Amino acid sequence: MRRTLFAVWILALVVALTASVAVAVDGPGTPSETELILAANRKVADLDKPLVVHGTLRAPVSCEASPSVETTCDPEPVDVAGREVVIESSGDGVEWSTFATVVTNEDGGFAVKDFPTALTCYRAYFMGDDEYASAMTDVVIVDVRAGKK
């Protein structure tokens, strides 16, 4: 158990040090900034049960007010629907391969099932388009244990 936890910690450190982050720069004709969030329904998966990897693509809203104009703004992020998100997986946090390609639903959400057989890292990215900037998630690490008999 200690070795597994140590291995997970080392893997998380390697992933954190090698992760890339997309940054949007606002300006005329610049796509809106986006936020992509990824999670799994469990941090430790059972071999005999599906794991659900899910996420949301949103565009944060910034409320800018002019001193001479009273502005009302709803600061809730906008759900980004109908956009393609690529989910990748890795056993070591270094070599990544496409696990699934999904299209966000009307709430900006997406979900896929997996049956991992060993410790697996997941991350997702949105390539961006004319309206919304690209984004990448943090890495989600899922360990695997043998199912109960």
Short mmCIF file of C-alpha atoms in Angstrom, two decimals:
data_model
loop_
_atom_site.label_atom_id
_atom_site.label_comp_id
_atom_site.label_asym_id
_atom_site.label_seq_id
_atom_site.Cartn_x
_atom_site.Cartn_y
_atom_site.Cartn_z
CA MET A 1 0.00 0.00 0.00
CA ARG A 2 2.81 2.43 0.86
CA ARG A 3 4.54 1.69 -2.45
CA THR A 4 1.32 2.35 -4.35
CA LEU A 5 0.75 5.66 -2.55
CA PHE A 6 4.38 6.65 -3.10
CA ALA A 7 4.11 5.73 -6.80
CA VAL A 8 0.91 7.80 -7.11
CA TRP A 9 2.63 10.75 -5.42
CA ILE A 10 5.67 10.52 -7.71
CA LEU A 11 3.41 10.21 -10.76
CA ALA A 12 1.41 13.27 -9.68
CA LEU A 13 4.64 15.22 -9.27
CA VAL A 14 5.89 14.22 -12.73
CA VAL A 15 2.55 15.11 -14.30
CA ALA A 16 2.44 18.47 -12.53
CA LEU A 17 5.94 19.33 -13.69
CA THR A 18 5.28 18.38 -17.31
CA ALA A 19 1.70 19.66 -17.72
CA SER A 20 1.03 22.46 -20.15
CA VAL A 21 -1.54 25.17 -19.62
CA ALA A 22 -3.41 27.10 -22.30
CA VAL A 23 -3.75 30.82 -21.69
CA ALA A 24 -6.14 33.10 -23.55
CA VAL A 25 -5.29 36.72 -24.21
CA ASP A 26 -8.30 38.99 -24.56
CA GLY A 27 -8.39 41.57 -27.30
CA PRO A 28 -10.35 42.51 -30.40
CA GLY A 29 -11.30 39.37 -32.32
CA THR A 30 -9.80 37.15 -29.62
CA PRO A 31 -11.83 34.08 -28.61
CA SER A 32 -13.38 34.11 -25.13
CA GLU A 33 -11.44 32.41 -22.35
CA THR A 34 -12.64 28.92 -21.47
CA GLU A 35 -12.44 26.66 -18.44
CA LEU A 36 -12.31 22.89 -18.81
CA ILE A 37 -12.81 20.73 -15.73
CA LEU A 38 -12.28 16.96 -15.55
CA ALA A 39 -13.07 14.50 -12.75
CA ALA A 40 -13.70 10.80 -12.14
CA ASN A 41 -16.46 9.31 -10.03
CA ARG A 42 -13.82 7.49 -7.93
CA LYS A 43 -10.13 7.96 -7.13
CA VAL A 44 -9.72 4.20 -6.70
CA ALA A 45 -11.51 2.05 -9.28
CA ASP A 46 -12.53 -1.59 -8.93
CA LEU A 47 -11.53 -3.94 -11.73
CA ASP A 48 -15.10 -5.20 -12.09
CA LYS A 49 -16.92 -1.83 -12.08
CA PRO A 50 -16.95 0.94 -14.67
CA LEU A 51 -15.24 4.22 -13.93
CA VAL A 52 -16.96 7.39 -15.17
CA VAL A 53 -14.69 10.18 -16.36
CA HIS A 54 -16.70 13.39 -16.71
CA GLY A 55 -16.24 17.09 -17.17
CA THR A 56 -17.56 20.49 -18.15
CA LEU A 57 -16.52 23.14 -20.65
CA ARG A 58 -17.48 26.67 -19.57
CA ALA A 59 -16.68 30.25 -20.46
CA PRO A 60 -16.21 32.46 -17.40
CA VAL A 61 -18.01 35.80 -17.60
CA SER A 62 -16.15 38.94 -16.62
CA CYS A 63 -18.18 41.88 -15.39
CA GLU A 64 -16.55 45.15 -16.30
CA ALA A 65 -18.28 48.35 -15.31
CA SER A 66 -17.58 51.85 -16.46
CA PRO A 67 -17.49 54.45 -13.67
CA SER A 68 -20.12 56.50 -15.52
CA VAL A 69 -22.47 53.64 -16.40
CA GLU A 70 -24.26 51.40 -13.94
CA THR A 71 -23.85 47.80 -15.11
CA THR A 72 -25.67 44.66 -14.07
CA CYS A 73 -23.95 41.41 -14.82
CA ASP A 74 -24.64 37.76 -14.15
CA PRO A 75 -21.22 36.37 -13.16
CA GLU A 76 -22.29 32.75 -13.75
CA PRO A 77 -20.10 31.03 -16.36
CA VAL A 78 -21.65 30.22 -19.73
CA ASP A 79 -21.94 26.52 -20.62
CA VAL A 80 -20.18 25.81 -23.92
CA ALA A 81 -22.29 23.28 -25.83
CA GLY A 82 -21.59 21.38 -29.03
CA ARG A 83 -17.78 21.52 -28.86
CA GLU A 84 -15.38 18.60 -29.31
CA VAL A 85 -13.27 17.63 -26.28
CA VAL A 86 -10.48 15.05 -26.45
CA ILE A 87 -9.87 12.88 -23.38
CA GLU A 88 -6.44 11.31 -23.11
CA SER A 89 -5.12 8.56 -20.86
CA SER A 90 -1.67 7.55 -19.69
CA GLY A 91 -0.18 4.88 -17.48
CA ASP A 92 2.87 6.95 -16.56
CA GLY A 93 1.79 10.59 -16.94
CA VAL A 94 4.35 11.11 -19.71
CA GLU A 95 3.17 9.19 -22.78
CA TRP A 96 -0.44 10.13 -23.61
CA SER A 97 -2.90 8.62 -26.08
CA THR A 98 -6.44 9.55 -27.06
CA PHE A 99 -8.94 7.65 -24.94
CA ALA A 100 -12.13 9.24 -26.27
CA THR A 101 -13.39 12.18 -28.28
CA VAL A 102 -16.71 13.61 -27.10
CA VAL A 103 -19.02 16.51 -27.92
CA THR A 104 -20.26 18.65 -25.04
CA ASN A 105 -23.99 18.56 -24.30
CA GLU A 106 -26.29 21.57 -23.84
CA ASP A 107 -24.89 22.07 -20.31
CA GLY A 108 -21.28 21.97 -21.55
CA GLY A 109 -20.91 18.54 -19.95
CA PHE A 110 -19.53 15.22 -21.14
CA ALA A 111 -18.93 11.76 -19.69
CA VAL A 112 -17.36 8.46 -20.74
CA LYS A 113 -16.96 5.07 -19.08
CA ASP A 114 -13.70 3.18 -18.71
CA PHE A 115 -12.60 -0.09 -17.15
CA PRO A 116 -8.98 0.66 -16.18
CA THR A 117 -6.82 -2.33 -15.24
CA ALA A 118 -3.95 -0.38 -13.67
CA LEU A 119 -3.23 3.09 -12.35
CA THR A 120 -4.37 5.51 -15.06
CA CYS A 121 -4.01 9.26 -15.57
CA TYR A 122 -6.65 11.18 -17.50
CA ARG A 123 -6.62 14.68 -18.93
CA ALA A 124 -8.76 16.49 -21.48
CA TYR A 125 -8.34 19.37 -23.87
CA PHE A 126 -10.46 21.61 -26.06
CA MET A 127 -8.67 22.84 -29.19
CA GLY A 128 -10.57 26.11 -29.28
CA ASP A 129 -12.34 27.77 -32.18
CA ASP A 130 -13.21 31.26 -33.44
CA GLU A 131 -15.53 31.87 -30.48
CA TYR A 132 -13.78 30.11 -27.56
CA ALA A 133 -10.09 29.77 -26.63
CA SER A 134 -8.37 26.41 -26.13
CA ALA A 135 -8.16 24.87 -22.65
CA MET A 136 -6.61 21.87 -20.93
CA THR A 137 -7.58 20.22 -17.65
CA ASP A 138 -5.49 19.23 -14.71
CA VAL A 139 -4.58 15.54 -14.59
CA VAL A 140 -6.92 13.14 -12.78
CA ILE A 141 -5.19 10.05 -11.37
CA VAL A 142 -7.16 6.88 -10.70
CA ASP A 143 -5.69 3.84 -8.97
CA VAL A 144 -7.15 0.35 -9.44
CA ARG A 145 -7.78 -2.42 -6.94
CA ALA A 146 -8.96 -5.97 -7.43
CA GLY A 147 -12.71 -6.43 -7.14
CA LYS A 148 -14.25 -7.96 -4.03
CA LYS A 149 -15.12 -11.64 -4.26
#
